[in-house]
Short mmCIF file of C-alpha atoms in Angstrom, two decimals:
data_model
loop_
_atom_site.label_atom_id
_atom_site.label_comp_id
_atom_site.label_asym_id
_atom_site.label_seq_id
_atom_site.Cartn_x
_atom_site.Cartn_y
_atom_site.Cartn_z
CA MET Q 1 -90.48 -13.45 -67.08
CA GLU Q 2 -87.61 -11.01 -67.61
CA CYS Q 3 -88.00 -9.62 -64.12
CA LYS Q 4 -87.36 -13.06 -62.64
CA LYS Q 5 -83.94 -13.56 -64.15
CA GLY Q 6 -82.15 -11.87 -61.27
CA ALA Q 7 -84.37 -13.48 -58.63
CA PRO Q 8 -82.74 -16.07 -56.37
CA VAL Q 9 -83.21 -19.84 -56.40
CA GLY Q 10 -84.50 -21.22 -53.10
CA VAL Q 11 -82.85 -24.38 -51.77
CA PHE Q 12 -83.84 -26.18 -48.59
CA ASP Q 13 -82.94 -29.16 -46.50
CA SER Q 14 -83.62 -30.47 -43.00
CA GLY Q 15 -80.20 -29.19 -41.98
CA VAL Q 16 -76.71 -28.96 -43.41
CA GLY Q 17 -76.80 -31.88 -45.88
CA GLY Q 18 -78.36 -29.80 -48.67
CA LEU Q 19 -75.19 -27.73 -48.84
CA THR Q 20 -73.71 -30.52 -50.97
CA VAL Q 21 -76.44 -29.68 -53.50
CA VAL Q 22 -75.82 -25.94 -53.20
CA ARG Q 23 -72.14 -26.55 -53.89
CA GLU Q 24 -73.04 -28.33 -57.12
CA ILE Q 25 -75.53 -25.62 -58.16
CA ILE Q 26 -72.85 -22.98 -57.62
CA ARG Q 27 -70.45 -25.00 -59.75
CA GLN Q 28 -72.90 -25.44 -62.63
CA LEU Q 29 -74.77 -22.13 -62.32
CA PRO Q 30 -72.28 -19.58 -61.02
CA ASP Q 31 -74.46 -16.61 -61.95
CA GLU Q 32 -77.48 -17.63 -59.90
CA ASN Q 33 -78.34 -16.09 -56.56
CA ILE Q 34 -79.31 -18.60 -53.89
CA VAL Q 35 -81.37 -18.41 -50.71
CA TYR Q 36 -80.74 -21.50 -48.56
CA PHE Q 37 -82.86 -22.64 -45.63
CA GLY Q 38 -81.78 -25.42 -43.24
CA ASP Q 39 -84.41 -26.59 -40.74
CA THR Q 40 -81.92 -27.10 -37.91
CA ALA Q 41 -84.60 -26.69 -35.22
CA ARG Q 42 -86.45 -29.78 -36.45
CA VAL Q 43 -83.68 -31.87 -38.04
CA PRO Q 44 -83.70 -34.80 -38.81
CA TYR Q 45 -86.63 -35.49 -41.14
CA GLY Q 46 -85.66 -39.10 -41.90
CA SER Q 47 -87.50 -40.60 -38.92
CA LYS Q 48 -90.67 -38.52 -39.30
CA SER Q 49 -94.04 -39.07 -40.96
CA PRO Q 50 -95.14 -37.89 -44.42
CA LYS Q 51 -97.74 -35.56 -42.85
CA THR Q 52 -95.16 -33.83 -40.68
CA VAL Q 53 -92.53 -33.57 -43.43
CA ILE Q 54 -95.18 -32.10 -45.77
CA ARG Q 55 -96.19 -29.50 -43.14
CA PHE Q 56 -92.56 -28.54 -42.51
CA SER Q 57 -91.87 -28.30 -46.27
CA GLU Q 58 -94.90 -26.07 -46.81
CA GLN Q 59 -93.75 -23.69 -44.08
CA ILE Q 60 -90.29 -23.48 -45.64
CA ILE Q 61 -91.68 -22.85 -49.13
CA ARG Q 62 -93.87 -20.06 -47.75
CA PHE Q 63 -90.75 -18.55 -46.18
CA LEU Q 64 -88.71 -18.89 -49.39
CA LYS Q 65 -91.51 -17.22 -51.35
CA THR Q 66 -91.10 -14.13 -49.17
CA LYS Q 67 -87.60 -13.96 -50.71
CA GLN Q 68 -89.18 -13.84 -54.21
CA VAL Q 69 -87.47 -17.04 -55.33
CA LYS Q 70 -88.04 -17.95 -58.98
CA ALA Q 71 -87.64 -21.70 -58.39
CA ILE Q 72 -87.14 -24.04 -55.45
CA VAL Q 73 -84.89 -27.09 -55.06
CA ILE Q 74 -85.79 -29.53 -52.29
CA ALA Q 75 -82.22 -30.63 -51.52
CA CYS Q 76 -83.42 -33.25 -49.03
CA ASN Q 77 -84.22 -36.76 -50.17
CA THR Q 78 -86.76 -37.35 -47.40
CA ALA Q 79 -88.71 -34.17 -48.22
CA SER Q 80 -88.41 -34.88 -51.95
CA ALA Q 81 -89.73 -38.40 -51.37
CA LEU Q 82 -92.61 -37.43 -49.09
CA ALA Q 83 -93.62 -33.88 -49.99
CA LEU Q 84 -92.72 -33.04 -53.59
CA ASP Q 85 -96.01 -34.05 -55.24
CA THR Q 86 -98.09 -32.25 -52.62
CA VAL Q 87 -96.17 -28.98 -52.66
CA ARG Q 88 -96.00 -28.91 -56.46
CA ASP Q 89 -99.79 -28.97 -56.54
CA LYS Q 90 -100.07 -26.31 -53.88
CA PHE Q 91 -97.57 -23.62 -54.87
CA ASP Q 92 -97.20 -21.60 -58.06
CA VAL Q 93 -93.40 -21.71 -58.18
CA PRO Q 94 -91.46 -24.42 -60.04
CA ILE Q 95 -90.18 -26.99 -57.52
CA LEU Q 96 -87.51 -29.64 -58.15
CA GLY Q 97 -86.59 -32.58 -55.91
CA VAL Q 98 -83.49 -34.75 -55.84
CA VAL Q 99 -85.15 -38.16 -56.31
CA SER Q 100 -85.92 -38.06 -60.05
CA PRO Q 101 -82.50 -36.69 -61.02
CA GLY Q 102 -80.77 -39.33 -58.88
CA ALA Q 103 -82.94 -42.10 -60.30
CA ARG Q 104 -82.30 -40.97 -63.86
CA ALA Q 105 -78.54 -40.94 -63.35
CA ALA Q 106 -78.60 -44.45 -61.92
CA VAL Q 107 -80.82 -45.76 -64.73
CA ALA Q 108 -78.33 -44.31 -67.21
CA VAL Q 109 -75.32 -46.10 -65.70
CA THR Q 110 -76.70 -49.50 -64.72
CA GLN Q 111 -75.79 -52.26 -67.17
CA LYS Q 112 -77.10 -55.15 -65.14
CA GLN Q 113 -80.47 -53.45 -64.56
CA LYS Q 114 -79.90 -53.63 -60.82
CA ILE Q 115 -79.76 -50.50 -58.70
CA GLY Q 116 -79.20 -50.14 -54.97
CA VAL Q 117 -80.58 -47.19 -53.02
CA VAL Q 118 -79.47 -46.12 -49.54
CA GLY Q 119 -81.41 -43.49 -47.62
CA THR Q 120 -83.23 -42.58 -44.43
CA ASP Q 121 -85.98 -44.69 -42.91
CA ALA Q 122 -88.66 -42.37 -44.26
CA THR Q 123 -87.25 -42.29 -47.79
CA VAL Q 124 -86.91 -46.06 -47.98
CA ARG Q 125 -90.33 -46.64 -46.39
CA SER Q 126 -91.88 -44.38 -49.04
CA GLY Q 127 -90.53 -46.63 -51.82
CA VAL Q 128 -90.39 -43.58 -54.04
CA TYR Q 129 -87.01 -44.37 -55.61
CA THR Q 130 -88.34 -47.73 -56.73
CA GLN Q 131 -91.50 -46.12 -58.14
CA VAL Q 132 -89.61 -43.43 -60.03
CA ILE Q 133 -87.05 -45.89 -61.43
CA HIS Q 134 -89.83 -48.26 -62.51
CA ARG Q 135 -91.57 -45.40 -64.30
CA MET Q 136 -88.33 -44.98 -66.28
CA ASP Q 137 -87.75 -48.71 -66.78
CA PRO Q 138 -90.01 -51.33 -65.18
CA GLN Q 139 -87.42 -54.07 -65.84
CA ILE Q 140 -84.88 -52.64 -63.43
CA GLN Q 141 -84.56 -54.34 -60.07
CA VAL Q 142 -84.25 -51.87 -57.20
CA ILE Q 143 -82.95 -52.82 -53.74
CA GLU Q 144 -83.47 -50.16 -51.07
CA LYS Q 145 -81.72 -50.09 -47.69
CA ALA Q 146 -82.29 -47.64 -44.84
CA CYS Q 147 -79.11 -46.51 -43.03
CA PRO Q 148 -80.47 -44.28 -40.24
CA LEU Q 149 -77.22 -43.97 -38.29
CA PHE Q 150 -75.26 -42.42 -41.19
CA VAL Q 151 -76.74 -38.97 -40.52
CA PRO Q 152 -75.85 -38.74 -36.81
CA LEU Q 153 -72.39 -40.20 -37.53
CA VAL Q 154 -71.72 -37.42 -40.03
CA GLU Q 155 -73.24 -34.74 -37.82
CA GLU Q 156 -71.25 -35.83 -34.77
CA GLY Q 157 -67.97 -35.80 -36.67
CA PHE Q 158 -67.45 -39.60 -36.67
CA LYS Q 159 -66.63 -39.67 -40.39
CA GLU Q 160 -63.09 -40.94 -39.77
CA HIS Q 161 -63.88 -43.09 -36.73
CA VAL Q 162 -63.53 -46.86 -36.79
CA VAL Q 163 -67.16 -47.39 -35.76
CA THR Q 164 -68.31 -45.64 -38.92
CA GLN Q 165 -66.56 -48.34 -40.92
CA GLU Q 166 -68.36 -51.02 -38.91
CA ILE Q 167 -71.74 -49.37 -39.31
CA ILE Q 168 -71.14 -49.05 -43.06
CA GLU Q 169 -70.39 -52.79 -43.19
CA TYR Q 170 -73.42 -53.57 -41.04
CA TYR Q 171 -75.82 -51.66 -43.27
CA LEU Q 172 -74.27 -52.39 -46.67
CA GLU Q 173 -73.28 -56.04 -46.31
CA SER Q 174 -76.55 -57.31 -47.77
CA LEU Q 175 -76.38 -54.81 -50.65
CA ARG Q 176 -72.80 -55.80 -51.46
CA ALA Q 177 -73.88 -59.44 -51.60
CA THR Q 178 -76.23 -58.60 -54.50
CA ASP Q 179 -75.04 -57.91 -58.03
CA ILE Q 180 -76.13 -54.27 -58.25
CA ASP Q 181 -73.81 -52.17 -60.38
CA ALA Q 182 -75.17 -48.73 -59.43
CA MET Q 183 -75.98 -47.30 -56.03
CA ILE Q 184 -77.81 -44.05 -55.30
CA LEU Q 185 -76.73 -42.05 -52.23
CA GLY Q 186 -80.34 -41.20 -51.43
CA CYS Q 187 -79.68 -38.78 -48.57
CA THR Q 188 -77.81 -35.49 -48.85
CA HIS Q 189 -75.59 -36.37 -45.91
CA TYR Q 190 -74.26 -39.55 -47.47
CA PRO Q 191 -71.93 -37.96 -50.05
CA LEU Q 192 -69.89 -36.91 -46.99
CA LEU Q 193 -69.22 -40.66 -46.45
CA ARG Q 194 -68.72 -41.34 -50.13
CA SER Q 195 -65.09 -42.45 -50.15
CA ARG Q 196 -65.67 -44.98 -47.36
CA ILE Q 197 -68.84 -46.30 -48.98
CA ARG Q 198 -67.02 -46.56 -52.30
CA ALA Q 199 -64.10 -48.41 -50.72
CA TYR Q 200 -66.46 -50.91 -49.10
CA MET Q 201 -68.74 -51.45 -52.10
CA GLY Q 202 -65.88 -51.80 -54.62
CA GLU Q 203 -64.89 -50.03 -57.81
CA GLU Q 204 -67.29 -51.99 -60.00
CA ILE Q 205 -70.31 -50.28 -58.44
CA GLN Q 206 -71.08 -46.79 -59.67
CA ILE Q 207 -71.94 -44.48 -56.78
CA VAL Q 208 -74.57 -41.94 -57.82
CA ASN Q 209 -74.83 -38.60 -55.98
CA PRO Q 210 -78.10 -36.95 -57.11
CA ALA Q 211 -76.64 -33.45 -56.55
CA TYR Q 212 -74.97 -33.29 -59.97
CA GLU Q 213 -78.11 -34.23 -61.92
CA THR Q 214 -80.28 -32.00 -59.76
CA ALA Q 215 -78.17 -28.96 -60.59
CA ALA Q 216 -78.31 -29.95 -64.27
CA ASP Q 217 -82.11 -30.19 -64.07
CA LEU Q 218 -82.29 -26.77 -62.46
CA LYS Q 219 -80.14 -25.34 -65.22
CA ALA Q 220 -82.41 -26.82 -67.89
CA LEU Q 221 -85.55 -25.60 -66.12
CA LEU Q 222 -84.31 -22.03 -65.78
CA LYS Q 223 -83.23 -21.92 -69.42
CA GLU Q 224 -86.48 -23.41 -70.68
CA GLN Q 225 -88.56 -20.92 -68.71
CA ASN Q 226 -86.22 -18.07 -69.67
CA MET Q 227 -85.46 -17.45 -66.00
CA ASP Q 228 -81.72 -18.02 -66.03
CA ASN Q 229 -79.71 -15.14 -64.68
CA ASP Q 230 -77.68 -13.67 -67.53
CA SER Q 231 -76.77 -10.52 -65.69
CA THR Q 232 -73.06 -9.93 -65.48
CA ASP Q 233 -73.66 -7.33 -62.81
CA ALA Q 234 -70.98 -7.97 -60.21
CA SER Q 235 -73.45 -7.28 -57.43
CA GLY Q 236 -75.67 -9.99 -58.85
CA SER Q 237 -74.33 -13.23 -57.45
CA ARG Q 238 -75.17 -13.54 -53.80
CA TYR Q 239 -75.80 -16.37 -51.37
CA GLU Q 240 -78.00 -16.01 -48.32
CA PHE Q 241 -78.25 -18.64 -45.58
CA TYR Q 242 -81.14 -19.04 -43.17
CA VAL Q 243 -81.72 -21.66 -40.49
CA SER Q 244 -84.33 -22.31 -37.83
CA ASP Q 245 -81.70 -22.78 -35.07
CA MET Q 246 -77.97 -22.95 -34.25
CA ALA Q 247 -76.85 -20.36 -36.81
CA GLU Q 248 -73.21 -20.27 -35.75
CA LYS Q 249 -72.79 -24.06 -35.75
CA PHE Q 250 -74.38 -24.12 -39.20
CA ARG Q 251 -72.07 -21.39 -40.48
CA GLN Q 252 -69.00 -23.24 -39.27
CA PHE Q 253 -70.11 -26.46 -40.94
CA ALA Q 254 -71.04 -24.59 -44.12
CA ASN Q 255 -67.56 -23.09 -44.24
CA THR Q 256 -66.10 -26.60 -44.51
CA VAL Q 257 -68.37 -27.46 -47.46
CA MET Q 258 -68.65 -24.22 -49.44
CA PRO Q 259 -65.93 -22.87 -51.72
CA PHE Q 260 -66.16 -19.41 -50.12
CA ASP Q 261 -66.49 -17.79 -46.71
CA VAL Q 262 -70.08 -18.22 -45.61
CA PRO Q 263 -71.50 -14.92 -44.41
CA GLU Q 264 -73.69 -14.37 -41.40
CA THR Q 265 -76.46 -16.93 -41.13
CA ASN Q 266 -79.88 -15.69 -40.02
CA VAL Q 267 -82.34 -17.47 -37.75
CA VAL Q 268 -85.97 -17.68 -38.88
CA ASN Q 269 -88.86 -18.78 -36.68
CA ILE Q 270 -90.11 -21.17 -39.35
CA GLU Q 271 -93.22 -22.23 -37.44
CA ASP Q 272 -94.63 -18.74 -38.06
CA PHE Q 273 -94.84 -19.38 -41.81
CA MET U 1 -107.10 -27.43 -3.91
CA GLU U 2 -109.38 -30.39 -3.28
CA CYS U 3 -110.65 -30.29 -6.85
CA LYS U 4 -107.11 -30.85 -8.17
CA LYS U 5 -106.52 -34.17 -6.48
CA GLY U 6 -107.98 -36.18 -9.32
CA ALA U 7 -106.34 -34.03 -12.01
CA PRO U 8 -103.54 -35.64 -14.02
CA VAL U 9 -99.82 -34.98 -13.83
CA GLY U 10 -98.32 -33.79 -17.12
CA VAL U 11 -95.02 -35.35 -18.20
CA PHE U 12 -93.11 -34.43 -21.33
CA ASP U 13 -89.96 -35.30 -23.22
CA SER U 14 -88.51 -34.72 -26.67
CA GLY U 15 -89.58 -38.26 -27.56
CA VAL U 16 -89.72 -41.67 -25.96
CA GLY U 17 -86.95 -41.30 -23.36
CA GLY U 18 -89.24 -39.72 -20.78
CA LEU U 19 -91.16 -42.97 -20.54
CA THR U 20 -88.42 -44.19 -18.19
CA VAL U 21 -89.51 -41.39 -15.85
CA VAL U 22 -93.21 -42.20 -16.31
CA ARG U 23 -92.46 -45.81 -15.39
CA GLU U 24 -90.90 -44.65 -12.13
CA ILE U 25 -93.78 -42.26 -11.37
CA ILE U 26 -96.26 -45.09 -11.91
CA ARG U 27 -94.26 -47.28 -9.54
CA GLN U 28 -94.09 -44.69 -6.78
CA LEU U 29 -97.45 -42.98 -7.35
CA PRO U 30 -99.79 -45.67 -8.65
CA ASP U 31 -102.92 -43.59 -7.98
CA GLU U 32 -101.94 -40.63 -10.13
CA ASN U 33 -103.33 -40.02 -13.60
CA ILE U 34 -100.73 -39.07 -16.20
CA VAL U 35 -100.84 -37.18 -19.49
CA TYR U 36 -97.62 -37.77 -21.44
CA PHE U 37 -96.44 -35.74 -24.40
CA GLY U 38 -93.48 -36.80 -26.61
CA ASP U 39 -92.30 -34.26 -29.18
CA THR U 40 -91.53 -36.86 -31.84
CA ALA U 41 -91.91 -34.33 -34.68
CA ARG U 42 -88.98 -32.28 -33.41
CA VAL U 43 -86.85 -34.84 -31.57
CA PRO U 44 -83.97 -34.64 -30.65
CA TYR U 45 -83.55 -31.57 -28.43
CA GLY U 46 -79.94 -32.32 -27.44
CA SER U 47 -78.37 -30.57 -30.44
CA LYS U 48 -80.61 -27.51 -30.33
CA SER U 49 -80.31 -24.03 -28.83
CA PRO U 50 -81.73 -22.79 -25.50
CA LYS U 51 -84.08 -20.41 -27.33
CA THR U 52 -85.57 -23.19 -29.45
CA VAL U 53 -85.86 -25.67 -26.57
CA ILE U 54 -87.58 -22.99 -24.45
CA ARG U 55 -90.07 -22.24 -27.26
CA PHE U 56 -90.83 -25.95 -27.74
CA SER U 57 -91.24 -26.45 -23.98
CA GLU U 58 -93.64 -23.51 -23.71
CA GLN U 59 -95.81 -24.91 -26.49
CA ILE U 60 -95.94 -28.29 -24.76
CA ILE U 61 -96.82 -26.76 -21.39
CA ARG U 62 -99.64 -24.77 -23.02
CA PHE U 63 -100.91 -28.05 -24.50
CA LEU U 64 -100.65 -29.90 -21.16
CA LYS U 65 -102.55 -27.09 -19.44
CA THR U 66 -105.49 -27.77 -21.77
CA LYS U 67 -105.57 -31.18 -20.05
CA GLN U 68 -105.96 -29.45 -16.64
CA VAL U 69 -102.75 -30.93 -15.28
CA LYS U 70 -102.07 -30.15 -11.61
CA ALA U 71 -98.27 -30.38 -11.99
CA ILE U 72 -95.76 -30.91 -14.79
CA VAL U 73 -92.59 -33.02 -14.90
CA ILE U 74 -90.05 -32.14 -17.58
CA ALA U 75 -88.75 -35.67 -18.11
CA CYS U 76 -86.05 -34.49 -20.51
CA ASN U 77 -82.65 -33.45 -19.23
CA THR U 78 -82.04 -31.03 -22.10
CA ALA U 79 -85.34 -29.20 -21.55
CA SER U 80 -84.82 -29.29 -17.78
CA ALA U 81 -81.35 -27.82 -18.24
CA LEU U 82 -82.31 -25.12 -20.73
CA ALA U 83 -85.95 -24.23 -20.07
CA LEU U 84 -86.94 -24.99 -16.46
CA ASP U 85 -86.18 -21.57 -14.94
CA THR U 86 -87.93 -19.72 -17.76
CA VAL U 87 -91.11 -21.80 -17.79
CA ARG U 88 -91.37 -21.78 -13.98
CA ASP U 89 -91.50 -17.99 -14.10
CA LYS U 90 -94.01 -17.98 -16.91
CA PHE U 91 -96.63 -20.56 -15.92
CA ASP U 92 -98.80 -20.85 -12.83
CA VAL U 93 -98.52 -24.63 -12.52
CA PRO U 94 -95.81 -26.35 -10.42
CA ILE U 95 -93.06 -27.63 -12.73
CA LEU U 96 -90.33 -30.11 -11.83
CA GLY U 97 -87.24 -31.00 -13.86
CA VAL U 98 -84.93 -33.99 -13.65
CA VAL U 99 -81.64 -32.14 -13.10
CA SER U 100 -81.96 -31.18 -9.42
CA PRO U 101 -83.23 -34.61 -8.34
CA GLY U 102 -80.41 -36.31 -10.24
CA ALA U 103 -77.82 -33.95 -8.81
CA ARG U 104 -79.11 -34.47 -5.27
CA ALA U 105 -78.94 -38.24 -5.60
CA ALA U 106 -75.35 -38.09 -6.83
CA VAL U 107 -74.31 -35.67 -4.08
CA ALA U 108 -75.79 -38.10 -1.56
CA VAL U 109 -73.79 -41.07 -2.80
CA THR U 110 -70.39 -39.59 -3.68
CA GLN U 111 -67.73 -40.24 -1.05
CA LYS U 112 -64.79 -38.90 -2.99
CA GLN U 113 -66.61 -35.66 -3.84
CA LYS U 114 -66.21 -36.39 -7.53
CA ILE U 115 -69.21 -36.80 -9.80
CA GLY U 116 -69.34 -37.57 -13.52
CA VAL U 117 -72.26 -36.44 -15.69
CA VAL U 118 -73.08 -37.76 -19.15
CA GLY U 119 -75.69 -36.05 -21.32
CA THR U 120 -76.50 -34.45 -24.64
CA ASP U 121 -74.42 -31.68 -26.17
CA ALA U 122 -76.94 -29.05 -25.09
CA THR U 123 -77.15 -30.28 -21.50
CA VAL U 124 -73.38 -30.43 -21.11
CA ARG U 125 -72.89 -27.07 -22.83
CA SER U 126 -75.36 -25.50 -20.40
CA GLY U 127 -73.21 -26.59 -17.45
CA VAL U 128 -76.36 -26.77 -15.38
CA TYR U 129 -75.50 -30.02 -13.59
CA THR U 130 -72.26 -28.48 -12.37
CA GLN U 131 -74.08 -25.34 -11.21
CA VAL U 132 -76.77 -27.25 -9.37
CA ILE U 133 -74.28 -29.61 -7.70
CA HIS U 134 -72.11 -26.66 -6.64
CA ARG U 135 -75.14 -24.97 -5.10
CA MET U 136 -75.52 -28.13 -2.98
CA ASP U 137 -71.80 -28.50 -2.26
CA PRO U 138 -69.19 -26.21 -3.83
CA GLN U 139 -66.38 -28.63 -2.90
CA ILE U 140 -67.55 -31.36 -5.24
CA GLN U 141 -65.67 -31.77 -8.49
CA VAL U 142 -67.97 -32.34 -11.49
CA ILE U 143 -66.78 -33.76 -14.80
CA GLU U 144 -69.32 -33.52 -17.62
CA LYS U 145 -69.12 -35.41 -20.90
CA ALA U 146 -71.43 -35.12 -23.91
CA CYS U 147 -72.32 -38.43 -25.60
CA PRO U 148 -74.46 -37.33 -28.55
CA LEU U 149 -74.51 -40.70 -30.34
CA PHE U 150 -76.12 -42.57 -27.44
CA VAL U 151 -79.60 -41.29 -28.36
CA PRO U 152 -79.58 -42.38 -32.02
CA LEU U 153 -78.01 -45.73 -31.04
CA VAL U 154 -80.90 -46.40 -28.66
CA GLU U 155 -83.52 -45.12 -31.08
CA GLU U 156 -82.16 -47.22 -33.96
CA GLY U 157 -82.14 -50.39 -31.90
CA PHE U 158 -78.35 -50.74 -31.68
CA LYS U 159 -78.45 -51.37 -27.92
CA GLU U 160 -76.97 -54.86 -28.30
CA HIS U 161 -74.69 -54.13 -31.23
CA VAL U 162 -70.92 -54.30 -30.97
CA VAL U 163 -70.49 -50.70 -32.16
CA THR U 164 -72.47 -49.47 -29.15
CA GLN U 165 -69.80 -50.98 -26.94
CA GLU U 166 -67.11 -49.16 -28.90
CA ILE U 167 -68.92 -45.85 -28.76
CA ILE U 168 -69.43 -46.26 -25.01
CA GLU U 169 -65.68 -46.83 -24.66
CA TYR U 170 -64.90 -43.88 -26.91
CA TYR U 171 -67.03 -41.46 -24.89
CA LEU U 172 -66.42 -42.79 -21.40
CA GLU U 173 -62.71 -43.64 -21.54
CA SER U 174 -61.68 -40.23 -20.18
CA LEU U 175 -64.33 -40.38 -17.42
CA ARG U 176 -63.23 -43.87 -16.38
CA ALA U 177 -59.65 -42.60 -16.11
CA THR U 178 -60.74 -40.15 -13.38
CA ASP U 179 -61.57 -41.19 -9.84
CA ILE U 180 -65.25 -40.26 -9.85
CA ASP U 181 -67.36 -42.57 -7.71
CA ALA U 182 -70.81 -41.42 -8.91
CA MET U 183 -72.10 -40.85 -12.42
CA ILE U 184 -75.38 -39.23 -13.43
CA LEU U 185 -77.17 -40.56 -16.51
CA GLY U 186 -78.12 -37.03 -17.56
CA CYS U 187 -80.35 -37.96 -20.50
CA THR U 188 -83.56 -39.96 -20.28
CA HIS U 189 -82.40 -42.28 -23.07
CA TYR U 190 -79.28 -43.37 -21.26
CA PRO U 191 -80.90 -45.65 -18.65
CA LEU U 192 -81.67 -47.88 -21.64
CA LEU U 193 -77.88 -48.40 -21.97
CA ARG U 194 -77.39 -48.68 -18.22
CA SER U 195 -76.11 -52.25 -17.96
CA ARG U 196 -73.45 -51.70 -20.64
CA ILE U 197 -72.38 -48.39 -19.13
CA ARG U 198 -72.21 -50.02 -15.71
CA ALA U 199 -70.16 -52.93 -17.04
CA TYR U 200 -67.67 -50.53 -18.64
CA MET U 201 -67.41 -48.08 -15.74
CA GLY U 202 -67.06 -50.79 -13.08
CA GLU U 203 -68.95 -51.71 -9.93
CA GLU U 204 -67.24 -49.12 -7.75
CA ILE U 205 -68.98 -46.25 -9.57
CA GLN U 206 -72.58 -45.59 -8.54
CA ILE U 207 -74.75 -45.00 -11.60
CA VAL U 208 -77.47 -42.44 -10.84
CA ASN U 209 -80.69 -42.43 -12.86
CA PRO U 210 -82.56 -39.20 -11.99
CA ALA U 211 -85.95 -40.85 -12.63
CA TYR U 212 -86.20 -42.36 -9.15
CA GLU U 213 -85.52 -39.08 -7.32
CA THR U 214 -87.73 -37.14 -9.71
CA ALA U 215 -90.71 -39.34 -8.92
CA ALA U 216 -89.92 -38.97 -5.20
CA ASP U 217 -89.84 -35.16 -5.60
CA LEU U 218 -93.18 -35.26 -7.38
CA LYS U 219 -94.65 -37.33 -4.59
CA ALA U 220 -93.43 -34.86 -1.96
CA LEU U 221 -94.71 -31.88 -3.96
CA LEU U 222 -98.18 -33.31 -4.43
CA LYS U 223 -98.45 -34.21 -0.75
CA GLU U 224 -97.17 -30.83 0.40
CA GLN U 225 -99.66 -28.98 -1.79
CA ASN U 226 -102.44 -31.39 -0.87
CA MET U 227 -102.81 -32.37 -4.51
CA ASP U 228 -102.07 -36.09 -4.24
CA ASN U 229 -104.78 -38.30 -5.64
CA ASP U 230 -106.30 -40.24 -2.76
CA SER U 231 -109.32 -41.38 -4.69
CA THR U 232 -109.78 -45.11 -4.72
CA ASP U 233 -112.21 -44.75 -7.58
CA ALA U 234 -111.32 -47.55 -9.98
CA SER U 235 -111.93 -45.26 -12.95
CA GLY U 236 -109.39 -42.87 -11.49
CA SER U 237 -106.03 -44.13 -12.64
CA ARG U 238 -105.56 -43.42 -16.30
CA TYR U 239 -102.64 -42.81 -18.62
CA GLU U 240 -102.95 -40.77 -21.80
CA PHE U 241 -100.20 -40.55 -24.41
CA TYR U 242 -99.80 -37.76 -26.96
CA VAL U 243 -97.08 -37.20 -29.53
CA SER U 244 -96.41 -34.70 -32.31
CA ASP U 245 -95.68 -37.43 -34.88
CA MET U 246 -95.29 -41.17 -35.48
CA ALA U 247 -97.95 -42.30 -33.00
CA GLU U 248 -97.81 -45.97 -33.86
CA LYS U 249 -94.01 -46.22 -33.65
CA PHE U 250 -94.20 -44.46 -30.29
CA ARG U 251 -96.88 -46.83 -29.02
CA GLN U 252 -94.83 -49.87 -29.98
CA PHE U 253 -91.77 -48.51 -28.21
CA ALA U 254 -93.83 -47.50 -25.18
CA ASN U 255 -95.17 -51.04 -24.95
CA THR U 256 -91.63 -52.31 -24.44
CA VAL U 257 -91.02 -49.85 -21.56
CA MET U 258 -94.37 -49.65 -19.77
CA PRO U 259 -95.71 -52.31 -17.43
CA PHE U 260 -99.09 -52.33 -19.20
CA ASP U 261 -100.53 -52.26 -22.69
CA VAL U 262 -100.22 -48.71 -23.97
CA PRO U 263 -103.53 -47.53 -25.38
CA GLU U 264 -104.04 -45.53 -28.53
CA THR U 265 -101.58 -42.64 -28.85
CA ASN U 266 -102.92 -39.36 -30.21
CA VAL U 267 -101.14 -36.93 -32.50
CA VAL U 268 -101.17 -33.24 -31.56
CA ASN U 269 -100.08 -30.41 -33.85
CA ILE U 270 -97.90 -28.90 -31.14
CA GLU U 271 -96.89 -25.85 -33.17
CA ASP U 272 -100.46 -24.58 -32.80
CA PHE U 273 -100.02 -24.15 -29.03
#
């Protein structure tokens, strides 16, 4: 496996949300090279069917494999929820999702055995967070709530707008009325609303962002398979960004999330893969 | 051309919005057969680039041609704005968009020579409404305003919610402060918010929905090219619905818009075309 140590990690999302996961991977694994793909031509995934999200994910994985990635992180909750099992069976590269790491973190912090999950329509409809949490501890009560407008609010720059507060209250009122003590942000866009969600839900509820645990899982996987990049070659650490559309808009958004200047972003015709 | 009279008209949109145009075509041309395609796997188009929207439109037109359509209506403002000229040059079937009909209707009603246009980011960025109106009358002042959250609000069923009112005010405040006397609903989703938009903008502003004029243009085109269906064969009038994803969700929505029970909706893998 020695030859794979310097190979990049592939990370993908339906759009820009997965950059919050990349940011965490860079923090925890500063020596790894990363190839990111954002499916900006077909975003969002959260309102689409399992069959379609699986087909899109397979195309992206085929593209990432052309970049000789040594492992792949699905930094999108919807794709993790709907496609992870299928693509793991189909491809010969290790693939991690964000659902299990997020579930594990929430299981670790809940004292009352009651966890809330917020996510897209597709993620909540899949019930995968409940399944995964119950595999870890069948006694835990899981309450899932779809919040489909959070993604467009973030994407349209309404983060600070008064209507965002009202939509947060509209979606989360029923969750706040329960006695959950942990809540998973089950969509990679939602950490961008974290402080408002936290303020509404109250300090006694632990807000879980799966990005941290996902990066930790990746670190463990690379170490275990002796694929971690231990090169101190200065030319080693590189980040490449690919999208299926709107490269310049993506780059500008990425610059607000990443701790460095995001280089040129390349457009890929993902349907060809 | 005789053989084409009974052939269907193809109508497409990024999703469900184009059904408001189909409804109008059915009203004005009750004898025509219609094949509808909604690109629900890749909706929305309004935040995507011209290149991508052109590629998607070409795939859909190739699919519609397999249904032997005699004419095609692009019932999506974004695709009309970004792709119409390109696909007209490329395909040998008559193709109509919604922009020119909408512009013509607004030019006909404005007295103050001031027209407002609301639409998606992509439509407004293209500036095509302004260009088309200026070709009709260079003296008219056109004020365009992108309202990107209107589509997700409609799709997520927030039509009646208080936040929709606030977002309408947020987007339209600057338009209301002008002295426009006509306003084009330059996105096929927006007619579904028409009564609220009308209430906010006031009775003195004429709200133009391009669907009516588009159906009238189609009628004129079919007559002129001797392609109008004059068969009184009872088996003649048929409507077929195709989507790229989420057929059942589409059918349920379509049932709320169409004046008849929408039959089975078929899924097409549009990327194969």
